Structures are given as structure tokens and as C-alpha cells.
Short mmCIF file of C-alpha atoms in Angstrom, two decimals:
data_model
loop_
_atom_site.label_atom_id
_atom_site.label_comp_id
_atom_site.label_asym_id
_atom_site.label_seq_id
_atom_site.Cartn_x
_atom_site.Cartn_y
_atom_site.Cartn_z
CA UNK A 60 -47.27 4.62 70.37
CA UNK A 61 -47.34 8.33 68.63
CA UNK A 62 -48.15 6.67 65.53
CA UNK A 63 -51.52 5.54 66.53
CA UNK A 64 -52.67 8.80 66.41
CA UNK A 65 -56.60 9.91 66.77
CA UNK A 66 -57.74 8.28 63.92
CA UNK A 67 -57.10 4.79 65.30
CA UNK A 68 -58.99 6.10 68.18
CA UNK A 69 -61.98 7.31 66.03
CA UNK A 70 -61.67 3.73 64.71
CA UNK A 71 -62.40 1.82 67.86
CA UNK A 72 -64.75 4.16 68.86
CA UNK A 73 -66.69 3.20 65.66
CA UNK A 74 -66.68 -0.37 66.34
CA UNK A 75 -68.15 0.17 69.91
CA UNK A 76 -71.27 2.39 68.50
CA UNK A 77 -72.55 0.25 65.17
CA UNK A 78 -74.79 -1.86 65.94
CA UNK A 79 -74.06 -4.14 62.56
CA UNK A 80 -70.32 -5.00 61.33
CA UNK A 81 -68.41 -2.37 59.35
CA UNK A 82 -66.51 -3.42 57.36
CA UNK A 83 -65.20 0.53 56.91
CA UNK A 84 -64.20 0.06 60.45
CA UNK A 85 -62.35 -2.98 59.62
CA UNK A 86 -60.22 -1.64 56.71
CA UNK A 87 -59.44 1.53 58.45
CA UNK A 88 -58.33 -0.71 61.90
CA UNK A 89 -56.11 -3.16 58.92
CA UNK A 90 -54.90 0.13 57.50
CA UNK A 91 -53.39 1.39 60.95
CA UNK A 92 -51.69 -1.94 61.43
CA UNK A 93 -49.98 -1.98 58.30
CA UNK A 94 -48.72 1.53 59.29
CA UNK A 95 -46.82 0.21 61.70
CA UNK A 96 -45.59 -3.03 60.21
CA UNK A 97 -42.47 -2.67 60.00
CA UNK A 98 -41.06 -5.19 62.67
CA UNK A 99 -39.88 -8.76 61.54
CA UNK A 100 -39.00 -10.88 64.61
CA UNK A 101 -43.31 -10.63 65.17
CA UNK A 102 -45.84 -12.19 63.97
CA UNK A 103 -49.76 -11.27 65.06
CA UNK A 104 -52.37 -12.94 63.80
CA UNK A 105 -55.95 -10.78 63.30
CA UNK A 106 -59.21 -12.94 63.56
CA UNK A 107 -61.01 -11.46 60.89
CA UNK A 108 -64.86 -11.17 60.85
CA UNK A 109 -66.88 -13.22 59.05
CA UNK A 110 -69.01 -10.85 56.95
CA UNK A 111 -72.81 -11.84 57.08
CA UNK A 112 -76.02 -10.59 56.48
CA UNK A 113 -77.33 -11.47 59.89
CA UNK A 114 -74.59 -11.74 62.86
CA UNK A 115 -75.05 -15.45 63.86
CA UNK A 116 -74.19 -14.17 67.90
CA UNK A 117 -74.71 -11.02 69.42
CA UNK A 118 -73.71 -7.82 67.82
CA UNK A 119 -72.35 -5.93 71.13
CA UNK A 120 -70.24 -9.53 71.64
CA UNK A 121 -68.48 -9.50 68.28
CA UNK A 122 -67.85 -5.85 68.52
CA UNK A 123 -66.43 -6.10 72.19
CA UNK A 124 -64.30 -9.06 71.24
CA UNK A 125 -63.00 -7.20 68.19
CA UNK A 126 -61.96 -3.87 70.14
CA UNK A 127 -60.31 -6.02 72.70
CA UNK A 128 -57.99 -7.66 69.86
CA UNK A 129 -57.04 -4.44 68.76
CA UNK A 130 -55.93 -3.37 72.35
CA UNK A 131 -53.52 -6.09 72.52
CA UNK A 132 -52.35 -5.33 69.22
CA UNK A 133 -51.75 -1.63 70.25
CA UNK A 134 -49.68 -2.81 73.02
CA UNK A 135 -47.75 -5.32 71.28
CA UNK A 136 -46.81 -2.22 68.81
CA UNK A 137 -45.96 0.22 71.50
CA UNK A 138 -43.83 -2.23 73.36
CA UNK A 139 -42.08 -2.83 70.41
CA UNK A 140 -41.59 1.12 69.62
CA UNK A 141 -40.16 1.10 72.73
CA UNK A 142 -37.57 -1.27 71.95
CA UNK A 143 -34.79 -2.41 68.83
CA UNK A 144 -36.35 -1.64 65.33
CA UNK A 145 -37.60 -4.81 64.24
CA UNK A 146 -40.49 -5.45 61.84
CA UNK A 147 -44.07 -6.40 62.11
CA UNK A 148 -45.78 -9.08 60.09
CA UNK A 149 -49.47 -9.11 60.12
CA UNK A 150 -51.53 -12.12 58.83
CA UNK A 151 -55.01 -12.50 58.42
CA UNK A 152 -56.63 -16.07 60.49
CA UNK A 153 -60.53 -16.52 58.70
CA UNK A 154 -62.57 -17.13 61.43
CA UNK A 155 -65.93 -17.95 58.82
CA UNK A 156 -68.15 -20.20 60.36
CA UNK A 157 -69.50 -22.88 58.50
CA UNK A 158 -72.41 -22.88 57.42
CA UNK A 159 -73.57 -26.06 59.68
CA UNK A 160 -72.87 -24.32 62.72
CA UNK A 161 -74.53 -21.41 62.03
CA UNK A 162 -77.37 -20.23 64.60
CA UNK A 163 -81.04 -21.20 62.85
CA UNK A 164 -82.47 -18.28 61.02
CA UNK A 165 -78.99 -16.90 59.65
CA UNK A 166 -77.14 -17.28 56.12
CA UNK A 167 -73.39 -18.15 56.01
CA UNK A 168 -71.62 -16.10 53.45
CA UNK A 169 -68.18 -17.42 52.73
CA UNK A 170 -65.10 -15.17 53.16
CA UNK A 171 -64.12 -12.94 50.37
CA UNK A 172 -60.62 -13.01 49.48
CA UNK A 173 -58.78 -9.72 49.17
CA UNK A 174 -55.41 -8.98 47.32
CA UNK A 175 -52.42 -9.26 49.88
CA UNK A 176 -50.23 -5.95 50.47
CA UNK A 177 -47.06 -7.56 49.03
CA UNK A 178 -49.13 -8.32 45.39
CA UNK A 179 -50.72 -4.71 45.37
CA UNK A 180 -46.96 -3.23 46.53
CA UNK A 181 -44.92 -5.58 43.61
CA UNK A 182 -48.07 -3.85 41.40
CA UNK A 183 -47.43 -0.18 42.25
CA UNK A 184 -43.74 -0.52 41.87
CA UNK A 185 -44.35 -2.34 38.29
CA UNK A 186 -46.29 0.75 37.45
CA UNK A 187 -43.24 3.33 38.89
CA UNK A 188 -40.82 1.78 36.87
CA UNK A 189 -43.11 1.78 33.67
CA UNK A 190 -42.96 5.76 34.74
CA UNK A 191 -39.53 6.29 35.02
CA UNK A 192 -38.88 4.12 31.85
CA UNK A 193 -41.42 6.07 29.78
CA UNK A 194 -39.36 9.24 31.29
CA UNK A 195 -35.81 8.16 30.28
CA UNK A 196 -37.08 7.45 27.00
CA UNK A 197 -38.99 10.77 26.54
CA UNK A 198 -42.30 9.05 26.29
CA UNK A 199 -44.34 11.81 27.45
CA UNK A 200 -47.72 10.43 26.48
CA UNK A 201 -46.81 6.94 27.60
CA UNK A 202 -45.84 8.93 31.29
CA UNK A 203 -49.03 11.22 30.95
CA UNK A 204 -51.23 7.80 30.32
CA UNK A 205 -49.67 6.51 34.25
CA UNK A 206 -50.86 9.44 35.96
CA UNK A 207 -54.24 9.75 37.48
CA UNK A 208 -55.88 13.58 36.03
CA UNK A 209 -56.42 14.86 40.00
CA UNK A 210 -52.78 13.84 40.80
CA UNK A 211 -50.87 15.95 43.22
CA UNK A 212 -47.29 16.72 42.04
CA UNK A 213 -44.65 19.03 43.99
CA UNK A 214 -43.39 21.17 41.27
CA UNK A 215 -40.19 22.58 42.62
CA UNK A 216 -38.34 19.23 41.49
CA UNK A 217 -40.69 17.95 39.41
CA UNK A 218 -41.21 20.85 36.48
CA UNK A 219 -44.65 19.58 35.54
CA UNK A 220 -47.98 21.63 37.16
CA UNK A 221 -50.23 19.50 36.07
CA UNK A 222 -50.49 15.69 34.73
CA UNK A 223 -50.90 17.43 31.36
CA UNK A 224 -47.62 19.01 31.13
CA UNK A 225 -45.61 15.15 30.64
CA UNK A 226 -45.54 15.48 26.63
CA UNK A 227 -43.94 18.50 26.95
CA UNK A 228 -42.14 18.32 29.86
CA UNK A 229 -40.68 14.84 27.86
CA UNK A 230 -39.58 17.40 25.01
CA UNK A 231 -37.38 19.61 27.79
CA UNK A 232 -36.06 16.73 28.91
CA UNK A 233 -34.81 15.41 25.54
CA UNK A 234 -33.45 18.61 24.96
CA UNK A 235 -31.03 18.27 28.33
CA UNK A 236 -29.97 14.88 27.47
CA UNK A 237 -31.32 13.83 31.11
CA UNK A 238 -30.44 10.40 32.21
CA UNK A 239 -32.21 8.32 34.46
CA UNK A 240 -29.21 6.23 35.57
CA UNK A 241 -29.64 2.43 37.66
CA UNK A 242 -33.40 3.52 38.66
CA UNK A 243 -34.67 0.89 41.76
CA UNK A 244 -37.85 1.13 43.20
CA UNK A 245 -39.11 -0.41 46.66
CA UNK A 246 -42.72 -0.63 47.56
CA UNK A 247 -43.90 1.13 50.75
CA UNK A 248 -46.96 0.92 52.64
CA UNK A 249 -50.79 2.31 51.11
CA UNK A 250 -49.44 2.08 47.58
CA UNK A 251 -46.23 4.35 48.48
CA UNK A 252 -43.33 3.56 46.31
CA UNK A 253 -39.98 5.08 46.37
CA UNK A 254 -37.34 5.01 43.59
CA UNK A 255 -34.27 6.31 43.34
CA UNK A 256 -32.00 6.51 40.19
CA UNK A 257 -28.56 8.59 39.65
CA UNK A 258 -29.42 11.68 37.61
CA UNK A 259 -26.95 13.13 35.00
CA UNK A 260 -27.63 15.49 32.11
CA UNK A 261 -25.20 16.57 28.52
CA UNK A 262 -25.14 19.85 31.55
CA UNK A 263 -24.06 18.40 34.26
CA UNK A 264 -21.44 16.79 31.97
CA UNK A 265 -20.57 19.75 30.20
CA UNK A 266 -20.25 21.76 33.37
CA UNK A 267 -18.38 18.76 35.41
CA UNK A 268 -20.60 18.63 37.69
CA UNK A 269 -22.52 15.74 39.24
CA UNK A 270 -23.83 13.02 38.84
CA UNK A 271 -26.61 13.47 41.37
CA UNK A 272 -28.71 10.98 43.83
CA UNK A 273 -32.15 11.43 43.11
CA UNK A 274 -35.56 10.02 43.63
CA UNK A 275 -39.17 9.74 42.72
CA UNK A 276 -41.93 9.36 46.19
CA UNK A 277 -44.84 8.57 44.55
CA UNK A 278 -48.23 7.11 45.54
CA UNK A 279 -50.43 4.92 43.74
CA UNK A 280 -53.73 4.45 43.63
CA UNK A 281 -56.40 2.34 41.58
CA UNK A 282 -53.57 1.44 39.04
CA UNK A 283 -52.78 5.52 38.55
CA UNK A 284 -49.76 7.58 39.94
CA UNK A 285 -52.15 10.09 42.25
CA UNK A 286 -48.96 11.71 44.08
CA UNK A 287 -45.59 12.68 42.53
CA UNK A 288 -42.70 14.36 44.03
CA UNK A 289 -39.23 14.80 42.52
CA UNK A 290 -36.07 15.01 44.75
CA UNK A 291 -32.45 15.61 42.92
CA UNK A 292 -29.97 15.77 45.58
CA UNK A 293 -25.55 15.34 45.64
CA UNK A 294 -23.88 12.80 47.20
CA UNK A 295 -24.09 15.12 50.49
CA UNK A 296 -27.46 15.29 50.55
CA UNK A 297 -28.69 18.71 49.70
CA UNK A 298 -31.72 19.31 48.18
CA UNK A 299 -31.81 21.75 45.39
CA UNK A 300 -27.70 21.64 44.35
CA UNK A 301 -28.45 20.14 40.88
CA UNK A 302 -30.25 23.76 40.25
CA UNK A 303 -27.80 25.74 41.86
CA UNK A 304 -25.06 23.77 39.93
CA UNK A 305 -26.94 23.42 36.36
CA UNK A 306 -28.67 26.47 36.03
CA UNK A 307 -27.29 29.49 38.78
CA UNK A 308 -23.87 28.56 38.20
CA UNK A 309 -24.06 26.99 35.05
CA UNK A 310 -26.44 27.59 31.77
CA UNK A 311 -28.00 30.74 33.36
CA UNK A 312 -25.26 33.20 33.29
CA UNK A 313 -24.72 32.12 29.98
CA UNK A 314 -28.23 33.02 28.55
CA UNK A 315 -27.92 36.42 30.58
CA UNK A 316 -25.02 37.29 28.45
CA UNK A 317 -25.95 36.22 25.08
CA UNK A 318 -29.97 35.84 25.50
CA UNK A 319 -31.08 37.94 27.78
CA UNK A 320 -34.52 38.79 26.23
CA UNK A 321 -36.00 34.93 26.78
CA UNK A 322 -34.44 34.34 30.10
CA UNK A 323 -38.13 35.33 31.27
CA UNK A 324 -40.10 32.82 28.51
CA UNK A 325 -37.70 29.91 29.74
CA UNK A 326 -37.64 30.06 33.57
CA UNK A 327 -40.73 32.74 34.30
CA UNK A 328 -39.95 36.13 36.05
CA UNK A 329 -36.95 37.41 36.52
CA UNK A 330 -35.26 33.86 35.47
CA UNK A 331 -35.52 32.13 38.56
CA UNK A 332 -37.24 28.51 39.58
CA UNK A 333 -37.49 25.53 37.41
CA UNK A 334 -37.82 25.69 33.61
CA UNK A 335 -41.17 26.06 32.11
CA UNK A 336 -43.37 23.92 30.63
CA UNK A 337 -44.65 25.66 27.43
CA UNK A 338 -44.28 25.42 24.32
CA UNK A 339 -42.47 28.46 23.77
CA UNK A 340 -40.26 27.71 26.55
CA UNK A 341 -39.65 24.32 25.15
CA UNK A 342 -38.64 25.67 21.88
CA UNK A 343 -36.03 28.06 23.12
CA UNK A 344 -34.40 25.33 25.46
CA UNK A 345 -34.21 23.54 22.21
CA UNK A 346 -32.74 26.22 20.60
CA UNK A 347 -29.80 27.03 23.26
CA UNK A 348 -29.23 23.95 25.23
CA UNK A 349 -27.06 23.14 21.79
CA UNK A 350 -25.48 26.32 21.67
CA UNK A 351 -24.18 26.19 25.01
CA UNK A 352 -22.64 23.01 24.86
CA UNK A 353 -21.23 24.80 21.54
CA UNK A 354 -19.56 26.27 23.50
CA UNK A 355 -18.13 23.83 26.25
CA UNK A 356 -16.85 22.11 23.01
CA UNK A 357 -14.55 25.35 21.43
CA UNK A 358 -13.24 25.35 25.00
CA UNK A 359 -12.66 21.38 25.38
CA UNK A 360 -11.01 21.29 21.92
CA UNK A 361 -8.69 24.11 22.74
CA UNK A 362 -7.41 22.29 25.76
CA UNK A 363 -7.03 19.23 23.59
CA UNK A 364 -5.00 21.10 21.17
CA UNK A 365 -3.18 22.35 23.71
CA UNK A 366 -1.91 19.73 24.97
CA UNK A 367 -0.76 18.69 21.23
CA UNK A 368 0.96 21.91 21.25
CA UNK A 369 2.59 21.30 24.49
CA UNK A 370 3.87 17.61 23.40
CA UNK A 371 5.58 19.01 20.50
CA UNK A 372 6.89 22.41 21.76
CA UNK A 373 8.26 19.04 24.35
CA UNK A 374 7.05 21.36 27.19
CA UNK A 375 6.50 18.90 30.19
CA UNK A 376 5.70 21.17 32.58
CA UNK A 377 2.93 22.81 30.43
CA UNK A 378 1.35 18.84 29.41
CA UNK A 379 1.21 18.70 33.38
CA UNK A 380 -0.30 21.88 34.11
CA UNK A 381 -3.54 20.20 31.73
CA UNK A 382 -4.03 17.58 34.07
CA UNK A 383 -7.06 17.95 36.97
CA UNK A 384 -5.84 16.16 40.03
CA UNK A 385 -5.18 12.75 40.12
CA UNK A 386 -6.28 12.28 36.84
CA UNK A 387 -6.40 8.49 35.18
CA UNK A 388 -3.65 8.10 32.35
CA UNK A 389 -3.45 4.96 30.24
CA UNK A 390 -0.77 5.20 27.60
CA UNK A 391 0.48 1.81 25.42
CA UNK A 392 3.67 3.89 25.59
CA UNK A 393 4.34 4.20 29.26
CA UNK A 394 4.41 0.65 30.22
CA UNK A 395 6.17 -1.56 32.52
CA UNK A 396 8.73 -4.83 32.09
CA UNK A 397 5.72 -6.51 32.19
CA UNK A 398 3.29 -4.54 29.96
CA UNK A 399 1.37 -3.20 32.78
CA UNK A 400 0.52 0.73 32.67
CA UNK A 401 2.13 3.10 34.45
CA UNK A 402 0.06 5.68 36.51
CA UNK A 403 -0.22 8.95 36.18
CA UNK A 404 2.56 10.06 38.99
CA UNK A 405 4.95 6.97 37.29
CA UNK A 406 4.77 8.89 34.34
CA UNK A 407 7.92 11.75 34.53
CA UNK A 408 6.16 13.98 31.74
CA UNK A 409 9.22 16.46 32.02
CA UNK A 410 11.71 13.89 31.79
CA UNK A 411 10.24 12.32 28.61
CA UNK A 412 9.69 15.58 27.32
CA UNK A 413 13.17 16.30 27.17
CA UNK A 414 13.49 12.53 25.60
CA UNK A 415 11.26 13.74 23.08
CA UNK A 416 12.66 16.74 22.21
CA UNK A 417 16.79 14.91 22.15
CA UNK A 418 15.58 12.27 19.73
CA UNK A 419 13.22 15.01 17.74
CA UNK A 420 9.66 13.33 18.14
CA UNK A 421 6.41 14.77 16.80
CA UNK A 422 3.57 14.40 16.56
CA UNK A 423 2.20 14.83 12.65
CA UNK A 424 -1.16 16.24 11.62
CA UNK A 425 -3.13 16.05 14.48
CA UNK A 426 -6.98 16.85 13.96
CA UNK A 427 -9.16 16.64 17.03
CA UNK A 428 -12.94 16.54 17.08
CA UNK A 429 -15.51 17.08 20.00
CA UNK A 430 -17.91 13.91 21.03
CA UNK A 431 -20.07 13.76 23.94
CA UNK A 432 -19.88 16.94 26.21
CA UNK A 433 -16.78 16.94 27.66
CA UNK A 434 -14.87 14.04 25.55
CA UNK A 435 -12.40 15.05 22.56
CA UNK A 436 -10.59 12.70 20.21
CA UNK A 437 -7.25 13.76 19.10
CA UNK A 438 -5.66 11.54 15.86
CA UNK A 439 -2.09 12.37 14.81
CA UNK A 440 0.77 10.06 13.20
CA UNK A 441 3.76 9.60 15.43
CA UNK A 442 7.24 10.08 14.14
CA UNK A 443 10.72 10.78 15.15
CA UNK A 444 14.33 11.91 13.66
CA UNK A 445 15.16 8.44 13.31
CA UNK A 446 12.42 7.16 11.82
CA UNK A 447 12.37 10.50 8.89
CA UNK A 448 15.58 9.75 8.37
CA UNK A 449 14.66 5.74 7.68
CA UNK A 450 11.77 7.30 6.16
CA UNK A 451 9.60 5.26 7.90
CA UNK A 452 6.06 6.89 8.41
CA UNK A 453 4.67 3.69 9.40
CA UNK A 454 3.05 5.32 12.95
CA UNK A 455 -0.28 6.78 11.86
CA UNK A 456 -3.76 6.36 13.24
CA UNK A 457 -2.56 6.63 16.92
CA UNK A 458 -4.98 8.65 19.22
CA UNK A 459 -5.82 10.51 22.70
CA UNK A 460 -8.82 10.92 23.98
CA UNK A 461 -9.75 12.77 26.64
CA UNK A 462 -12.36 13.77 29.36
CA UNK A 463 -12.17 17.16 29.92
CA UNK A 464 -14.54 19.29 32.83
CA UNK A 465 -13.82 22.73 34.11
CA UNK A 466 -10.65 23.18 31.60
CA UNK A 467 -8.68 20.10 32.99
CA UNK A 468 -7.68 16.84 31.35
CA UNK A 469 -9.83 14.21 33.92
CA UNK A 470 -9.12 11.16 31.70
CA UNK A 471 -6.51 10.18 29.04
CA UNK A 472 -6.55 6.88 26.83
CA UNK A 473 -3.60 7.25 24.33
CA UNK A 474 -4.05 4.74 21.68
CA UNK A 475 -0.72 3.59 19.52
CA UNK A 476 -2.62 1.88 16.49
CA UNK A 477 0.46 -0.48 15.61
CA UNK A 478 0.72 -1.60 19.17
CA UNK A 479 3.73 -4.01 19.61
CA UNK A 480 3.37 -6.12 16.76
CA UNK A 481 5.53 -5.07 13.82
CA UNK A 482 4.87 -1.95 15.37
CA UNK A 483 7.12 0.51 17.44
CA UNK A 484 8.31 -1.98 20.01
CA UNK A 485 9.26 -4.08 17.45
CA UNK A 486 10.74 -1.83 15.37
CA UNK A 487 11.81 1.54 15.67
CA UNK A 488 12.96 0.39 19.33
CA UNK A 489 14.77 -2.48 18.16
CA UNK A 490 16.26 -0.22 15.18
CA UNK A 491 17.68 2.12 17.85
CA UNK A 492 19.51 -0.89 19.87
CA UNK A 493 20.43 -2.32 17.17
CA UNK A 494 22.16 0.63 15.80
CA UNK A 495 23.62 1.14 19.46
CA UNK A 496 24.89 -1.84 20.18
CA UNK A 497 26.82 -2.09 16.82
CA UNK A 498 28.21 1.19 17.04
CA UNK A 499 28.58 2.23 20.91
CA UNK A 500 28.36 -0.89 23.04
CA UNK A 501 29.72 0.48 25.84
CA UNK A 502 26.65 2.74 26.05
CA UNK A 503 24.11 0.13 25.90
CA UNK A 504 23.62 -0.19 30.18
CA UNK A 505 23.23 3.75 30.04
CA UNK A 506 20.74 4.15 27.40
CA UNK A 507 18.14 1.37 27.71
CA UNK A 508 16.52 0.11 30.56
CA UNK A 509 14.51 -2.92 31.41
CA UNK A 510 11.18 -1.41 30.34
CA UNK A 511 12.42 0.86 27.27
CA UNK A 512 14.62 3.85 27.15
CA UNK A 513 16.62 4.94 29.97
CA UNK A 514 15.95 9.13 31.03
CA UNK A 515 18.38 10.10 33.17
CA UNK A 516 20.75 12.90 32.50
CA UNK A 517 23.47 10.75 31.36
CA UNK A 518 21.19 9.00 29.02
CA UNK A 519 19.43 11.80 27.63
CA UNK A 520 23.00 13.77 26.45
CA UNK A 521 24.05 10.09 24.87
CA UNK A 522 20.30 10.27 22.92
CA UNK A 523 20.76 13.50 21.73
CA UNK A 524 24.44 12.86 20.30
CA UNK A 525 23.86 9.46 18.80
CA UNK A 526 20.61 10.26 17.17
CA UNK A 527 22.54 13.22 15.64
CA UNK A 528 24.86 10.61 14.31
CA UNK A 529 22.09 8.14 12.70
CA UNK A 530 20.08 11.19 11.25
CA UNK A 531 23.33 12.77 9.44
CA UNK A 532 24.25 10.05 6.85
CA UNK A 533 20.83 9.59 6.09
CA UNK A 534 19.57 13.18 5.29
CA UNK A 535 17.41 13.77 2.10
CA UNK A 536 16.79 10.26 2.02
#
């Protein structure tokens, strides 16, 4: 029973010394139930009052019979504290007396009807969503028009100081790309809501960090937001890691070495605690957010191009040593008999690197651009010594693309634009067996598989001879 705490006690107390019906003291007794209503396998029904101008009995008799409801209400509570976590419906019986029974010299005033708990909680989580849509779209006068002018709001998480700050606090948001991801919001009790949404910014993508758990306790009151806190959390559970991640170990060192004169203007003294919400401040965010990412992008291309490098220098070992761990690899050439993709540890990168290299593949003109943080699109045309000396330059428009966080390859998709119609699988490949069978038979079994093109030793000195042999009568054509 430690939730009943002394003001439920001031409450009865109250009952016992008015001499007329409060209905103060009946709100603040439905208010303490509610508190604890979170059982379900109970159901207590509360005689309400009937509110009248005159009491048709007794004053002290009403007032006695009331407190002694609310003592077997407390004990139902506590005995249920004391046991499994259930949850606690309260409903309301109307105990009005009509007005035909009424004692002679009183009025009967019929009940008023109040709004039920679950219509004023499906209310204050319509208006927290409305907030957190009017934040993901940077709608900071739409956010600022939700919250009530003497809100509270915890600014460690939050950013804002005041309800004023949401237009420009909308602006610093914009400028981080933040992303309020799969927000849900669940009603609580006294216009409490909670929502929680997955938080990611073009930082936390940049810096491969994240995504984080986050969420938004508010409280709402009189169709305003009068309470706001803002928790961004990891996956573990530790308050505070998205600023540790993002801005200590992230954009901060950064701005200490290249702009170390508005470190103050953008985070207050000495640099430390949550951006601020000025216009100056806003302005500079603006200004290096862009060139930090800038940044991120020189060093995400040069790992692309790397890896272009490494796949034409036919450097296996190097393409691997690109690769995060356990990256995902989907390549439309490394499939299966069946067409199926191979994974990334199917995929023998030094063993078809020294395929590529024995049958003399590049690949042509490759230009690679930066997207969104983190993502780089590589185009190139594929081509091969037997297909220069066919001169067949049919393979163009092929592609990688790749997610790239703290220097490693996290994601490949390698496009082949032709695919297999009229394309290599039904070309080049059946050029080469072709070619094979007509002129080395006996080879076939060693040099082709059931999928594509055998790699083992054996194979691999046959490829390099024969493809010799194709290429020779055919130079300069």
C-alpha cells in the first residue's frame, strides 16, 4: 500500500470534516484510484454521489458511508500489491436518486457526465503524436503551437529551455538530418503519455553509429503538452551514449581541429552539453554539419575506389581486408546452380581473383559518387581478354554499391546491368565453352562446373593457357 501515500490520507480526512459534499474530495479520492489501476483480473465498482444542492439524508451519513467505501477499496489494492501484478479496472455505478424519491424540501439534480480516462488518454496520445510528427518534419511552429507557455521541459535531452525555442530548435534539427523512426505512443495515467521512436541522424550514419532507442515522457494537460522530457538511449540502455557517440567521439573533435573559435557559440562554454538554441548557434551547425559529412564522404569514396583498385590489381586478399565483419554481399555474379546468391564466406575472393587476373578481367572506367552518408555508388563496364579480343564491349552500366561506416565495406549490392539475358551468361560464358569444347574437350570436366567456372588450381593454369590461345589470333581486331 506505499502508493497511497499521505495525500490519500488528507483526502479522507477531508470527507470526514465538510459538512456539505466536495466534490474536490471526490476527484482527488477518483484520482488516487486511477493511480493504482493497473490490475485487470478486478473489477470495483465506486457509488458515486449524487451532487445536489441540498443532501436529501444526512450529511455525516453520506460522508461516513463514502469513507467506508474507500477503506475497502484501499484494502482490495493493498491485497492485490501484495500479490501477482494484475490490473485494476475502476467503473463508476450512479447512485442519483430520482427525483420522486427525493426527501420533501430538496431538488434532484441529475448526474453530470464526465469524459472517461480511456477518451481523455486516446486524446493526449493524439496530441503526442501530432508533436513528434510536427518534429520529424521540422515544423517548429506547428510543435511550439502543442506546448502549453509554463511547460516544464528537462533540457539535457531535450535541447529546448523554453517552449519558445521549437522554431529554432526545428532548424538544428533539420540541419542533423534527425529521424524520428516507427514513433508509438501509449497513454498513461493523469494525461501521461509515453512514446518511443528509434532515433538516427546523417551523424550517427556517417559515424556508424546507432540507431538509438529513444523516447518522449510527456504530460498533458487542458489539450497542451505541460511536461516534456527527452530520453535517447542504445540498445543497452544507457542514457546519454547518443552524445558521447555523436558529439565527444564524433563531430566534436572535428570542430576542435578545424573550428575551434565557435566550438563555444555552438555548445556554450568550453564545448560541452547539448547544442544551443540560438540563432547564431543554429547558423554555424548549418554551416559545418555539411562540411563534416564532407568529409566522411572523401573517406567513403576512397574506400570505394579502393576496392576498384584492388579488383583490378586482382588482389583478393586486399578486396577482403575492405570488408567489416560479416558483412552482406549480393553479387548477380556469384550465384548458385540454382540462381541463388552466394554469401559472403561462399564467395573465395582470392580464388576468383586469381580467375580474374588468368583470363585478364577489368573493370573499365569506373566513376564512383557519394549518396547518403555512408553509401557510395561505383559504375564501371566489365570486360575481359576474351571479350577485347571479340571486341565485344557489350558489359557497361554494371554497378556496386556500398555501405560503408568506420572505413569498412558493411554492405555490397553488385549490379550486372545485362543480367542473364543476352547478357554474360548467355554469352561470353557460352562463347568460352563453346570455344572449349571444340578445341580441348578433354578439358571441359576441369574447367566448368555446375554453377560457372571451375577455380581450382588445375583449372585456373588450363584458363590462363587457353585464353592465351583465343586472344592470339584475334589481336588488333
Amino acid at each position: 500500500m506505499s502508493r497511497f501515500d499521505d495525500r490519500l490520507e488528507q483526502d479522507m480526512q477531508h470527507i470526514a470534516d465538510t459538512a456539505t459534499p466536495s466534490s474536490t474530495a471526490w476527484e482527488a479520492i477518483q484520482t488516487r484510484i486511477a493511480e493504482q489501476a493497473d490490475h485487470t483480473e478486478l473489477e470495483i465498482t465506486m457509488l458515486k454521489p449524487n451532487p445536489k444542492t441540498e443532501p436529501a439524508v444526512p450529511v455525516r451519513m453520506l460522508m461516513a458511508a463514502a469513507a467506508a467505501i474507500l477503506l475497502v477499496v484501499v484494502g482490495l489494492v493493498a491485497l492485490l500489491n501484495d500479490g501477482e501484478e494484475q490490473s485494476l479496472r475502476v467503473t463508476e455505478t450512479d447512485t442519483t436518486v430520482p427525483a420522486t424519491t427525493a426527501a420533501p424540501g430538496t431538488t434532484s439534480v441529475p448526474a453530470t457526465s464526465e469524459p472517461s480516462s480511456a477518451s481523455a488518454g486516446a486524446t493526449a496520445v493524439a496530441l503526442a503524436e501530432e508533436f513528434i510528427s510536427a518534429r520529424a518534419a521540422y515544423d517548429g511552429d506547428a510543435a511550439r503551437a502543442l506546448v502549453a507557455d509554463d511547460a516544464t521541459i528537462v533540457q539535457a535531452f531535450e535541447w529546448a529551455t523554453s517552449p519558445d525555442d521549437y522554431p529554432l530548435l526545428s532548424d538544428l534539427e533539420r540541419a542533423h538530418g534527425m529521424r524520428f523512426l516507427d514513433p508509438t505512443c501509449t497513454a498513461g495515467s493523469l494525461g501521461r503519455v509515453r512514446c518511443t521512436y528509434t532515433l538516427e541522424s546523417d551523424l550517427t550514419v556517417a559515424l556508424g553509429v546507432g540507431p538509438y532507442d529513444a523516447s518522449f515522457p510527456l504530460e498533458v494537460e487542458d489539450g497542451l503538452i505541460t511536461h516534456i522530457t527527452h530520453n535517447r538511449t542504445t540498445d543497452g540502455g544507457q542514457v546519454g551514449n547518443y552524445f558521447h557517440d555523436v558529439y565527444r567521439l564524433g563531430i566534436v573533435p572535428w570542430l576542435v581541429a578545424n573550428h575551434p573559435e565557435d566550438l563555444s557559440l555552438m555548445r556554450g562554454q568550453v564545448g560541452v552539453g547539448p547544442p544551443l538554441i540560438t540563432a547564431e548557434s543554429v547558423a554555424l551547425w548549418e554551416q559545418h554539419i555539411p562540411e563534416f559529412l564532407a568529409s566522411f564522404e572523401a573517406a567513403d569514396l576512397a574506400i570505394a575506389e579502393d576496392f576498384i583498385t584492388a579488383r583490378n590489381a586482382h588482389d583478393g586478399e586486399a578486396v577482403l581486408a575492405l570488408f567489416a565483419d560479416d558483412p552482406f554481399v549480393r553479387d548477380d555474379l556469384r550465384r548458385d546452380v540454382n540462381g541463388e546468391f552466394a554469401g559472403f564466406d561462399e564467395i573465395d575472393y582470392v580464388s576468383s581473383g586469381e580467375f580474374d587476373r588468368v583470363t585478364g578481367v577489368e573493370l573499365v572506367d569506373p566513376t564512383c559518387e557519394a549518396g547518403s552518408p555512408g553509401r557510395v555508388r561505383c559504375t564501371y563496364t566489365w570486360a575481359n581478354a576474351w571479350t577485347r579480343a571479340l571486341g565485344d564491349d557489350r558489359y557497361t552500366g554494371n554497378s556496386f554499391v556500398f555501405d560503408i561506416a568506420d572505413g569498412r565495406i558493411e554492405s555490397l549490392t553488385h549490379t550486372f546491368a545485362q543480367g542473364p539475358v543476352d547478357g554474360f551468361e548467355d554469352h561470353i560464358s557460352e562463347v568460352t565453352l563453346l570455344w572449349v569444347q571444340a578445341n580441348h574437350p578433354e578439358d571441359v570436366p576441369t574447367m566448368f562446373n555446375d554453377s560457372s567456372f571451375a577455380q581450382s588450381a588445375e583449372s585456373l593454369a588450363l584458363w590462363e593457357t587457353y585464353t592465351a590461345e583465343f586472344a592470339a589470333p584475334r589481336a588488333g581486331n
